[in-house]
Each structure stands twice: as C-alpha cells, then as structure tokens.
Amino acid sequence: MVTAMMNPMAATTGTANMGMGMGMPMPASMTPNMVMVPRCTMKVEKCAGGMKMTCVCDDPAACTMMQNLCAMMAGGMCSVCCTMNGMTVCCCNMTMAMCKCEMTANGCCLTCTSGDKMCCDMIQACCDCIMGCMKAGCACCVMMGGTPVCCCMC
C-alpha cells in the first residue's frame, strides 16, 4: 500500500537487548511492535462545543483500512499526537470529550465535544495546538483507544 506510514507502537528500542549475546535472536516480547497506518489528509476545525477532525484518503484501500480501524476502535478514547523529526511535539488526549466517529465517502469525521464550558475550552485549545503543529509541518497521528487509525504529513 503506497499510502501508509509505519508507526512504532512500543517503547522498546534496539538498546533494550544490550546484555544479550551477539547472534542470539531477540525474544518476541522485546521486538518493536509496528503497525501500518493509513496516510490521509486531515482537516481540524473548531465547532460548537468542541472540535471536528476530518480525515480523507485518496487511495480506496487506505480509506477502507482507516474506516475499518475507526469502526473497530469506536468508543475508545480519542487522541492526536503531533511529531516532528521523530520527536513528540504535543499529544492531545480527549479525556474531557465525547468523541463520535462518522464515516464519509472517502474517510471519516471525528467530532469531539462536551457540554461543559471548561471542557469545551480545553478541546478548542487542543484544536488550536493541533492546527499550529500542522501548519508548522508536524506529522499528526489520530488514535482511538491507543491504536493509530490515520496519519497525515502536512
């Protein structure tokens, strides 16, 4: 799949096995866990009560994969992680929001809202942060329940 990005899903690195002898196979529990994540175009905007993220895939296979991941992970906590040069710039966890995922013809739309004024302000502050990171050239990864569902390079 041309429109997919590799995303490390474990905190282990190659340095974790420094004490092991040369030529010995690394146990499965110590190998980095990687997952293919669909690449998309993401638009983030404020809306009444919170924010809205629209993820669009041009590739039909990537779109189907993203929609399946969203359907499987629906109901899990939504978060957005922005990175630049492999380092995390910000990670917004929508613990204060009710996140709803709707499928579109070529992707999905995540709406994170809250009826509480203070929570709405936090959600919209996260929206501003994500938009600023995207404008600066960060790679952003949308996760549901801790599982990446789509990534974009802006």
mmCIF file with all atom_site columns, C-alpha atoms in Angstrom:
data_model
loop_
_atom_site.group_PDB
_atom_site.id
_atom_site.type_symbol
_atom_site.label_atom_id
_atom_site.label_alt_id
_atom_site.label_comp_id
_atom_site.label_asym_id
_atom_site.label_entity_id
_atom_site.label_seq_id
_atom_site.pdbx_PDB_ins_code
_atom_site.Cartn_x
_atom_site.Cartn_y
_atom_site.Cartn_z
_atom_site.occupancy
_atom_site.B_iso_or_equiv
_atom_site.pdbx_formal_charge
_atom_site.auth_seq_id
_atom_site.auth_comp_id
_atom_site.auth_asym_id
_atom_site.auth_atom_id
_atom_site.pdbx_PDB_model_num
ATOM 1   C CA . MET A 1 1   ? 0.000   0.000   0.000  1.00 0.00 ? 1   MET A CA 1
ATOM 2   C CA . VAL A 1 2   ? 1.596   3.248   -1.125 1.00 0.00 ? 2   VAL A CA 1
ATOM 3   C CA . THR A 1 3   ? -0.371  5.484   1.232  1.00 0.00 ? 3   THR A CA 1
ATOM 4   C CA . ALA A 1 4   ? 0.610   4.023   4.588  1.00 0.00 ? 4   ALA A CA 1
ATOM 5   C CA . MET A 1 5   ? 3.100   5.047   7.242  1.00 0.00 ? 5   MET A CA 1
ATOM 6   C CA . MET A 1 6   ? 4.954   2.870   9.743  1.00 0.00 ? 6   MET A CA 1
ATOM 7   C CA . ASN A 1 7   ? 4.251   3.789   13.344 1.00 0.00 ? 7   ASN A CA 1
ATOM 8   C CA . PRO A 1 8   ? 6.142   2.358   16.339 1.00 0.00 ? 8   PRO A CA 1
ATOM 9   C CA . MET A 1 9   ? 3.720   1.076   18.939 1.00 0.00 ? 9   MET A CA 1
ATOM 10  C CA . ALA A 1 10  ? 6.097   0.023   21.735 1.00 0.00 ? 10  ALA A CA 1
ATOM 11  C CA . ALA A 1 11  ? 8.560   1.800   23.986 1.00 0.00 ? 11  ALA A CA 1
ATOM 12  C CA . THR A 1 12  ? 11.256  -0.808  23.400 1.00 0.00 ? 12  THR A CA 1
ATOM 13  C CA . THR A 1 13  ? 14.230  0.040   21.224 1.00 0.00 ? 13  THR A CA 1
ATOM 14  C CA . GLY A 1 14  ? 17.257  -1.800  19.963 1.00 0.00 ? 14  GLY A CA 1
ATOM 15  C CA . THR A 1 15  ? 19.162  -0.779  23.100 1.00 0.00 ? 15  THR A CA 1
ATOM 16  C CA . ALA A 1 16  ? 16.866  -2.880  25.294 1.00 0.00 ? 16  ALA A CA 1
ATOM 17  C CA . ASN A 1 17  ? 18.799  -6.025  24.430 1.00 0.00 ? 17  ASN A CA 1
ATOM 18  C CA . MET A 1 18  ? 22.299  -4.750  25.211 1.00 0.00 ? 18  MET A CA 1
ATOM 19  C CA . GLY A 1 19  ? 23.008  -7.596  27.674 1.00 0.00 ? 19  GLY A CA 1
ATOM 20  C CA . MET A 1 20  ? 22.144  -10.328 25.208 1.00 0.00 ? 20  MET A CA 1
ATOM 21  C CA . GLY A 1 21  ? 24.893  -12.223 23.407 1.00 0.00 ? 21  GLY A CA 1
ATOM 22  C CA . MET A 1 22  ? 25.726  -11.484 19.794 1.00 0.00 ? 22  MET A CA 1
ATOM 23  C CA . GLY A 1 23  ? 23.816  -13.523 17.262 1.00 0.00 ? 23  GLY A CA 1
ATOM 24  C CA . MET A 1 24  ? 21.087  -14.539 19.699 1.00 0.00 ? 24  MET A CA 1
ATOM 25  C CA . PRO A 1 25  ? 17.557  -13.991 18.446 1.00 0.00 ? 25  PRO A CA 1
ATOM 26  C CA . MET A 1 26  ? 15.608  -11.308 20.241 1.00 0.00 ? 26  MET A CA 1
ATOM 27  C CA . PRO A 1 27  ? 12.572  -12.647 22.181 1.00 0.00 ? 27  PRO A CA 1
ATOM 28  C CA . ALA A 1 28  ? 9.212   -11.710 20.687 1.00 0.00 ? 28  ALA A CA 1
ATOM 29  C CA . SER A 1 29  ? 8.371   -9.607  23.759 1.00 0.00 ? 29  SER A CA 1
ATOM 30  C CA . MET A 1 30  ? 11.363  -7.339  23.064 1.00 0.00 ? 30  MET A CA 1
ATOM 31  C CA . THR A 1 31  ? 10.853  -6.751  19.361 1.00 0.00 ? 31  THR A CA 1
ATOM 32  C CA . PRO A 1 32  ? 9.417   -3.375  18.388 1.00 0.00 ? 32  PRO A CA 1
ATOM 33  C CA . ASN A 1 33  ? 5.727   -3.580  17.567 1.00 0.00 ? 33  ASN A CA 1
ATOM 34  C CA . MET A 1 34  ? 4.951   -1.832  14.253 1.00 0.00 ? 34  MET A CA 1
ATOM 35  C CA . VAL A 1 35  ? 1.644   -1.232  12.514 1.00 0.00 ? 35  VAL A CA 1
ATOM 36  C CA . MET A 1 36  ? 0.803   0.102   9.052  1.00 0.00 ? 36  MET A CA 1
ATOM 37  C CA . VAL A 1 37  ? -1.311  3.236   9.400  1.00 0.00 ? 37  VAL A CA 1
ATOM 38  C CA . PRO A 1 38  ? -3.258  4.743   6.505  1.00 0.00 ? 38  PRO A CA 1
ATOM 39  C CA . ARG A 1 39  ? -1.948  8.114   5.320  1.00 0.00 ? 39  ARG A CA 1
ATOM 40  C CA . CYS A 1 40  ? -4.610  10.747  4.895  1.00 0.00 ? 40  CYS A CA 1
ATOM 41  C CA . THR A 1 41  ? -5.266  14.434  4.542  1.00 0.00 ? 41  THR A CA 1
ATOM 42  C CA . MET A 1 42  ? -6.546  15.860  7.799  1.00 0.00 ? 42  MET A CA 1
ATOM 43  C CA . LYS A 1 43  ? -8.538  18.993  8.448  1.00 0.00 ? 43  LYS A CA 1
ATOM 44  C CA . VAL A 1 44  ? -9.050  20.191  12.035 1.00 0.00 ? 44  VAL A CA 1
ATOM 45  C CA . GLU A 1 45  ? -11.555 22.893  12.920 1.00 0.00 ? 45  GLU A CA 1
ATOM 46  C CA . LYS A 1 46  ? -13.433 24.258  15.881 1.00 0.00 ? 46  LYS A CA 1
ATOM 47  C CA . CYS A 1 47  ? -17.157 23.598  16.097 1.00 0.00 ? 47  CYS A CA 1
ATOM 48  C CA . ALA A 1 48  ? -19.916 24.298  18.592 1.00 0.00 ? 48  ALA A CA 1
ATOM 49  C CA . GLY A 1 49  ? -18.944 22.556  21.824 1.00 0.00 ? 49  GLY A CA 1
ATOM 50  C CA . GLY A 1 50  ? -15.518 21.360  20.701 1.00 0.00 ? 50  GLY A CA 1
ATOM 51  C CA . MET A 1 51  ? -13.677 20.382  17.525 1.00 0.00 ? 51  MET A CA 1
ATOM 52  C CA . LYS A 1 52  ? -14.049 18.368  14.364 1.00 0.00 ? 52  LYS A CA 1
ATOM 53  C CA . MET A 1 53  ? -11.341 16.329  12.579 1.00 0.00 ? 53  MET A CA 1
ATOM 54  C CA . THR A 1 54  ? -11.953 15.225  9.006  1.00 0.00 ? 54  THR A CA 1
ATOM 55  C CA . CYS A 1 55  ? -9.641  12.537  7.629  1.00 0.00 ? 55  CYS A CA 1
ATOM 56  C CA . VAL A 1 56  ? -9.700  11.919  3.861  1.00 0.00 ? 56  VAL A CA 1
ATOM 57  C CA . CYS A 1 57  ? -7.855  9.170   1.945  1.00 0.00 ? 57  CYS A CA 1
ATOM 58  C CA . ASP A 1 58  ? -7.400  9.312   -1.835 1.00 0.00 ? 58  ASP A CA 1
ATOM 59  C CA . ASP A 1 59  ? -6.418  5.637   -2.035 1.00 0.00 ? 59  ASP A CA 1
ATOM 60  C CA . PRO A 1 60  ? -9.513  3.361   -1.768 1.00 0.00 ? 60  PRO A CA 1
ATOM 61  C CA . ALA A 1 61  ? -7.569  0.606   0.051  1.00 0.00 ? 61  ALA A CA 1
ATOM 62  C CA . ALA A 1 62  ? -6.198  3.071   2.636  1.00 0.00 ? 62  ALA A CA 1
ATOM 63  C CA . CYS A 1 63  ? -9.673  4.574   3.045  1.00 0.00 ? 63  CYS A CA 1
ATOM 64  C CA . THR A 1 64  ? -11.222 1.170   3.705  1.00 0.00 ? 64  THR A CA 1
ATOM 65  C CA . MET A 1 65  ? -8.469  0.306   6.189  1.00 0.00 ? 65  MET A CA 1
ATOM 66  C CA . MET A 1 66  ? -8.954  3.588   8.050  1.00 0.00 ? 66  MET A CA 1
ATOM 67  C CA . GLN A 1 67  ? -12.740 3.160   8.161  1.00 0.00 ? 67  GLN A CA 1
ATOM 68  C CA . ASN A 1 68  ? -12.357 -0.416  9.450  1.00 0.00 ? 68  ASN A CA 1
ATOM 69  C CA . LEU A 1 69  ? -9.908  0.718   12.150 1.00 0.00 ? 69  LEU A CA 1
ATOM 70  C CA . CYS A 1 70  ? -12.302 3.501   13.178 1.00 0.00 ? 70  CYS A CA 1
ATOM 71  C CA . ALA A 1 71  ? -15.255 1.091   13.297 1.00 0.00 ? 71  ALA A CA 1
ATOM 72  C CA . MET A 1 72  ? -13.290 -1.429  15.404 1.00 0.00 ? 72  MET A CA 1
ATOM 73  C CA . MET A 1 73  ? -11.967 1.196   17.828 1.00 0.00 ? 73  MET A CA 1
ATOM 74  C CA . ALA A 1 74  ? -15.172 3.290   18.107 1.00 0.00 ? 74  ALA A CA 1
ATOM 75  C CA . GLY A 1 75  ? -15.945 4.157   21.704 1.00 0.00 ? 75  GLY A CA 1
ATOM 76  C CA . GLY A 1 76  ? -12.276 4.229   22.747 1.00 0.00 ? 76  GLY A CA 1
ATOM 77  C CA . MET A 1 77  ? -10.537 7.401   23.892 1.00 0.00 ? 77  MET A CA 1
ATOM 78  C CA . CYS A 1 78  ? -9.517  9.634   21.019 1.00 0.00 ? 78  CYS A CA 1
ATOM 79  C CA . SER A 1 79  ? -6.126  11.331  20.951 1.00 0.00 ? 79  SER A CA 1
ATOM 80  C CA . VAL A 1 80  ? -3.923  13.178  18.474 1.00 0.00 ? 80  VAL A CA 1
ATOM 81  C CA . CYS A 1 81  ? -0.133  13.012  18.582 1.00 0.00 ? 81  CYS A CA 1
ATOM 82  C CA . CYS A 1 82  ? 1.933   15.527  16.605 1.00 0.00 ? 82  CYS A CA 1
ATOM 83  C CA . THR A 1 83  ? 5.596   14.760  15.883 1.00 0.00 ? 83  THR A CA 1
ATOM 84  C CA . MET A 1 84  ? 8.451   16.492  14.101 1.00 0.00 ? 84  MET A CA 1
ATOM 85  C CA . ASN A 1 85  ? 11.729  14.751  13.200 1.00 0.00 ? 85  ASN A CA 1
ATOM 86  C CA . GLY A 1 86  ? 10.625  11.707  15.208 1.00 0.00 ? 86  GLY A CA 1
ATOM 87  C CA . MET A 1 87  ? 10.080  13.663  18.438 1.00 0.00 ? 87  MET A CA 1
ATOM 88  C CA . THR A 1 88  ? 6.675   14.245  20.018 1.00 0.00 ? 88  THR A CA 1
ATOM 89  C CA . VAL A 1 89  ? 5.740   17.919  19.913 1.00 0.00 ? 89  VAL A CA 1
ATOM 90  C CA . CYS A 1 90  ? 2.340   17.540  21.550 1.00 0.00 ? 90  CYS A CA 1
ATOM 91  C CA . CYS A 1 91  ? -0.162  14.849  22.389 1.00 0.00 ? 91  CYS A CA 1
ATOM 92  C CA . CYS A 1 92  ? -3.768  15.844  22.991 1.00 0.00 ? 92  CYS A CA 1
ATOM 93  C CA . ASN A 1 93  ? -5.862  13.250  24.826 1.00 0.00 ? 93  ASN A CA 1
ATOM 94  C CA . MET A 1 94  ? -9.573  13.931  24.541 1.00 0.00 ? 94  MET A CA 1
ATOM 95  C CA . THR A 1 95  ? -10.392 12.583  28.003 1.00 0.00 ? 95  THR A CA 1
ATOM 96  C CA . MET A 1 96  ? -12.693 15.541  28.571 1.00 0.00 ? 96  MET A CA 1
ATOM 97  C CA . ALA A 1 97  ? -14.666 14.973  25.354 1.00 0.00 ? 97  ALA A CA 1
ATOM 98  C CA . MET A 1 98  ? -17.338 12.743  23.935 1.00 0.00 ? 98  MET A CA 1
ATOM 99  C CA . CYS A 1 99  ? -15.891 11.662  20.587 1.00 0.00 ? 99  CYS A CA 1
ATOM 100 C CA . LYS A 1 100 ? -18.135 10.488  17.781 1.00 0.00 ? 100 LYS A CA 1
ATOM 101 C CA . CYS A 1 101 ? -16.876 8.905   14.563 1.00 0.00 ? 101 CYS A CA 1
ATOM 102 C CA . GLU A 1 102 ? -18.877 9.108   11.340 1.00 0.00 ? 102 GLU A CA 1
ATOM 103 C CA . MET A 1 103 ? -17.840 7.512   8.060  1.00 0.00 ? 103 MET A CA 1
ATOM 104 C CA . THR A 1 104 ? -17.752 9.648   4.931  1.00 0.00 ? 104 THR A CA 1
ATOM 105 C CA . ALA A 1 105 ? -17.458 8.629   1.275  1.00 0.00 ? 105 ALA A CA 1
ATOM 106 C CA . ASN A 1 106 ? -13.650 8.916   1.329  1.00 0.00 ? 106 ASN A CA 1
ATOM 107 C CA . GLY A 1 107 ? -12.705 8.789   5.013  1.00 0.00 ? 107 GLY A CA 1
ATOM 108 C CA . CYS A 1 108 ? -14.161 9.638   8.390  1.00 0.00 ? 108 CYS A CA 1
ATOM 109 C CA . CYS A 1 109 ? -15.120 12.576  10.543 1.00 0.00 ? 109 CYS A CA 1
ATOM 110 C CA . LEU A 1 110 ? -14.340 12.639  14.282 1.00 0.00 ? 110 LEU A CA 1
ATOM 111 C CA . THR A 1 111 ? -16.259 15.129  16.379 1.00 0.00 ? 111 THR A CA 1
ATOM 112 C CA . CYS A 1 112 ? -15.073 15.706  19.951 1.00 0.00 ? 112 CYS A CA 1
ATOM 113 C CA . THR A 1 113 ? -17.453 17.799  22.032 1.00 0.00 ? 113 THR A CA 1
ATOM 114 C CA . SER A 1 114 ? -18.502 18.491  25.599 1.00 0.00 ? 114 SER A CA 1
ATOM 115 C CA . GLY A 1 115 ? -21.484 20.235  27.153 1.00 0.00 ? 115 GLY A CA 1
ATOM 116 C CA . ASP A 1 116 ? -19.261 21.643  29.905 1.00 0.00 ? 116 ASP A CA 1
ATOM 117 C CA . LYS A 1 117 ? -17.876 25.121  29.127 1.00 0.00 ? 117 LYS A CA 1
ATOM 118 C CA . MET A 1 118 ? -14.449 24.469  30.704 1.00 0.00 ? 118 MET A CA 1
ATOM 119 C CA . CYS A 1 119 ? -14.075 21.145  28.864 1.00 0.00 ? 119 CYS A CA 1
ATOM 120 C CA . CYS A 1 120 ? -15.144 22.808  25.598 1.00 0.00 ? 120 CYS A CA 1
ATOM 121 C CA . ASP A 1 121 ? -12.435 25.435  26.139 1.00 0.00 ? 121 ASP A CA 1
ATOM 122 C CA . MET A 1 122 ? -9.821  22.675  26.645 1.00 0.00 ? 122 MET A CA 1
ATOM 123 C CA . ILE A 1 123 ? -10.956 20.850  23.496 1.00 0.00 ? 123 ILE A CA 1
ATOM 124 C CA . GLN A 1 124 ? -10.761 24.030  21.440 1.00 0.00 ? 124 GLN A CA 1
ATOM 125 C CA . ALA A 1 125 ? -7.316  24.827  22.920 1.00 0.00 ? 125 ALA A CA 1
ATOM 126 C CA . CYS A 1 126 ? -6.196  21.354  21.766 1.00 0.00 ? 126 CYS A CA 1
ATOM 127 C CA . CYS A 1 127 ? -7.647  22.183  18.344 1.00 0.00 ? 127 CYS A CA 1
ATOM 128 C CA . ASP A 1 128 ? -5.553  25.367  18.203 1.00 0.00 ? 128 ASP A CA 1
ATOM 129 C CA . CYS A 1 129 ? -2.449  23.422  19.238 1.00 0.00 ? 129 CYS A CA 1
ATOM 130 C CA . ILE A 1 130 ? -3.005  20.711  16.599 1.00 0.00 ? 130 ILE A CA 1
ATOM 131 C CA . MET A 1 131 ? -3.650  23.317  13.888 1.00 0.00 ? 131 MET A CA 1
ATOM 132 C CA . GLY A 1 132 ? -0.454  25.156  14.862 1.00 0.00 ? 132 GLY A CA 1
ATOM 133 C CA . CYS A 1 133 ? 1.575   21.936  14.741 1.00 0.00 ? 133 CYS A CA 1
ATOM 134 C CA . MET A 1 134 ? 0.119   21.008  11.353 1.00 0.00 ? 134 MET A CA 1
ATOM 135 C CA . LYS A 1 135 ? 0.880   24.475  9.993  1.00 0.00 ? 135 LYS A CA 1
ATOM 136 C CA . ALA A 1 136 ? 4.492   24.142  11.210 1.00 0.00 ? 136 ALA A CA 1
ATOM 137 C CA . GLY A 1 137 ? 4.916   20.839  9.337  1.00 0.00 ? 137 GLY A CA 1
ATOM 138 C CA . CYS A 1 138 ? 4.371   18.219  12.018 1.00 0.00 ? 138 CYS A CA 1
ATOM 139 C CA . ALA A 1 139 ? 3.155   14.714  11.249 1.00 0.00 ? 139 ALA A CA 1
ATOM 140 C CA . CYS A 1 140 ? -0.104  14.094  13.089 1.00 0.00 ? 140 CYS A CA 1
ATOM 141 C CA . CYS A 1 141 ? -1.470  10.712  14.089 1.00 0.00 ? 141 CYS A CA 1
ATOM 142 C CA . VAL A 1 142 ? -5.080  10.201  15.198 1.00 0.00 ? 142 VAL A CA 1
ATOM 143 C CA . MET A 1 143 ? -5.532  7.370   17.677 1.00 0.00 ? 143 MET A CA 1
ATOM 144 C CA . MET A 1 144 ? -8.623  5.706   19.075 1.00 0.00 ? 144 MET A CA 1
ATOM 145 C CA . GLY A 1 145 ? -8.209  3.585   22.173 1.00 0.00 ? 145 GLY A CA 1
ATOM 146 C CA . GLY A 1 146 ? -4.435  3.969   21.814 1.00 0.00 ? 146 GLY A CA 1
ATOM 147 C CA . THR A 1 147 ? -4.443  2.437   18.313 1.00 0.00 ? 147 THR A CA 1
ATOM 148 C CA . PRO A 1 148 ? -3.412  4.676   15.401 1.00 0.00 ? 148 PRO A CA 1
ATOM 149 C CA . VAL A 1 149 ? -6.215  4.949   12.835 1.00 0.00 ? 149 VAL A CA 1
ATOM 150 C CA . CYS A 1 150 ? -4.698  7.526   10.453 1.00 0.00 ? 150 CYS A CA 1
ATOM 151 C CA . CYS A 1 151 ? -1.662  9.760   9.996  1.00 0.00 ? 151 CYS A CA 1
ATOM 152 C CA . CYS A 1 152 ? -1.053  12.869  7.935  1.00 0.00 ? 152 CYS A CA 1
ATOM 153 C CA . MET A 1 153 ? 2.019   14.762  6.838  1.00 0.00 ? 153 MET A CA 1
ATOM 154 C CA . CYS A 1 154 ? 1.095   18.381  6.410  1.00 0.00 ? 154 CYS A CA 1
#
